[in-house]
């Protein structure tokens, strides 16, 4: 695991159901694989079935290798309990179908890991008419969580929601009047809007943890470090090139597994049971920006989010979000 933060490999019952979005590659792949190798049933919620199935095959092969190395604490089952479900976060229709299909299965849900994310590139609009990072990184995950809260409330103790945020939240301006970018495409401030989507996730964590206080559900968010993944593929910016180059030179550029460490720890470590409402880096609670910690602004964001999503939620689901 290297000299950086690490996680204990703990046995997890296959009755515990985890969903990891964007689990076919990068950080999400490692999170899904390690949770499954500890024994959990893990659903890979991905937009491409082909890429997800290839990832599942590789996960099984890497599980065999890990067992051959003699790694302690892995599940004794010969096969990983991994499954694919279709989810395209760029489409609210796909989000609704995904949630409906999961609900219909009648299963419990113990860990909802909102990992999938888009990095910034040229301006893109979703089929729902929204700036893409707002929808993929923030709004679609928000809807998914809202729809699954009642299932999680009935899934027994120690249910966890984890949001993959980023230190880039520091670059996001807080202005709820411009949440959805409506300016000209060639003037799109990508880094600002990527930062905003990650800022919203942190503020959602804080706002939602107040609402989930004293329940069986915790919510936390994290930054994985600077990780060499496909995320950077469209980010043709000087800042990104400098950041990657600098991180590589300093030896701080992480592998996907190193980037996944805090997430795996948050999802599986029994010592985090009941710990909620924090921003984590390297398996430690850290302080996010002053704006993100401002309770008044968190509530402003909470209220500004509803007009984008309420048409996709039932009255019961909306009430569930506010239930103490
Ligand atoms: N890499 C870093 O340095 C870094 C730093 C801070 C935070 N993060 C965050 O970490 C998370 C994982 O990123 P990563 O670095 O592992 O990047 P990655 O390798 O590009 O993986 C991103 C995952 O999200 C999925 N995804 C993208 N758009 C989607 C959509 N519309 N619907 C469903 N899934 C979608 C991708 O699916 P496809 O394979 O189909 O594209 C992929 O599985 C992101 O939230 C990112 O913002 C990363």
XYZ file of N, CA, C and O in Angstrom, residues 169 199 202-203 206 210 277 279 286-298:
84
model
N -12.386 22.038 -4.775
C -13.532 22.845 -4.310
C -13.064 24.246 -3.948
O -13.836 25.192 -3.946
N -17.439 21.665 -4.487
C -17.836 22.466 -3.324
C -19.256 22.082 -2.891
O -19.531 21.898 -1.696
N -19.371 18.934 -0.832
C -18.944 19.100 0.565
C -20.075 19.769 1.363
O -20.414 19.340 2.467
N -20.664 20.813 0.762
C -21.737 21.524 1.473
C -22.957 20.619 1.666
O -23.626 20.671 2.699
N -22.320 18.390 4.697
C -22.548 19.057 5.983
C -24.052 19.262 6.240
O -24.540 19.008 7.335
N -26.554 17.073 9.184
C -27.427 17.645 10.225
C -28.790 16.969 10.185
O -29.391 16.678 11.211
N -20.460 13.701 8.717
C -20.402 15.139 8.485
C -18.999 15.706 8.431
O -18.762 16.828 8.890
N -15.064 16.110 6.151
C -14.292 16.108 4.902
C -12.953 15.438 5.226
O -12.302 15.825 6.208
N -10.198 16.630 7.851
C -9.502 17.895 7.613
C -10.526 19.016 7.442
O -11.732 18.755 7.369
N -10.014 20.239 7.361
C -10.906 21.396 7.256
C -11.026 21.821 5.801
O -10.014 22.029 5.130
N -12.247 21.957 5.339
C -12.477 22.463 3.976
C -12.590 23.986 4.043
O -12.465 24.584 5.112
N -12.867 24.613 2.916
C -12.853 26.086 2.887
C -13.927 26.702 3.817
O -14.921 26.071 4.138
N -13.679 27.962 4.136
C -14.600 28.693 5.016
C -16.017 28.735 4.406
O -17.007 28.517 5.092
N -16.086 28.974 3.088
C -17.399 29.015 2.419
C -18.132 27.702 2.603
O -19.314 27.661 2.936
N -17.401 26.591 2.391
C -18.068 25.280 2.466
C -18.591 25.009 3.871
O -19.577 24.297 4.044
N -17.947 25.605 4.869
C -18.340 25.341 6.266
C -19.430 26.300 6.767
O -19.916 26.149 7.882
N -19.788 27.269 5.940
C -20.771 28.268 6.358
C -22.187 27.670 6.306
O -22.715 27.371 5.224
N -22.776 27.518 7.480
C -24.075 26.844 7.570
C -25.175 27.566 6.782
O -26.000 26.934 6.127
N -25.138 28.888 6.835
C -26.145 29.679 6.105
C -26.028 29.410 4.606
O -27.038 29.208 3.909
N -24.780 29.373 4.105
C -24.573 29.124 2.669
C -24.949 27.689 2.306
O -25.460 27.427 1.215
N -24.713 26.762 3.230
C -25.112 25.363 2.962
C -26.626 25.283 2.774
O -27.119 24.586 1.889
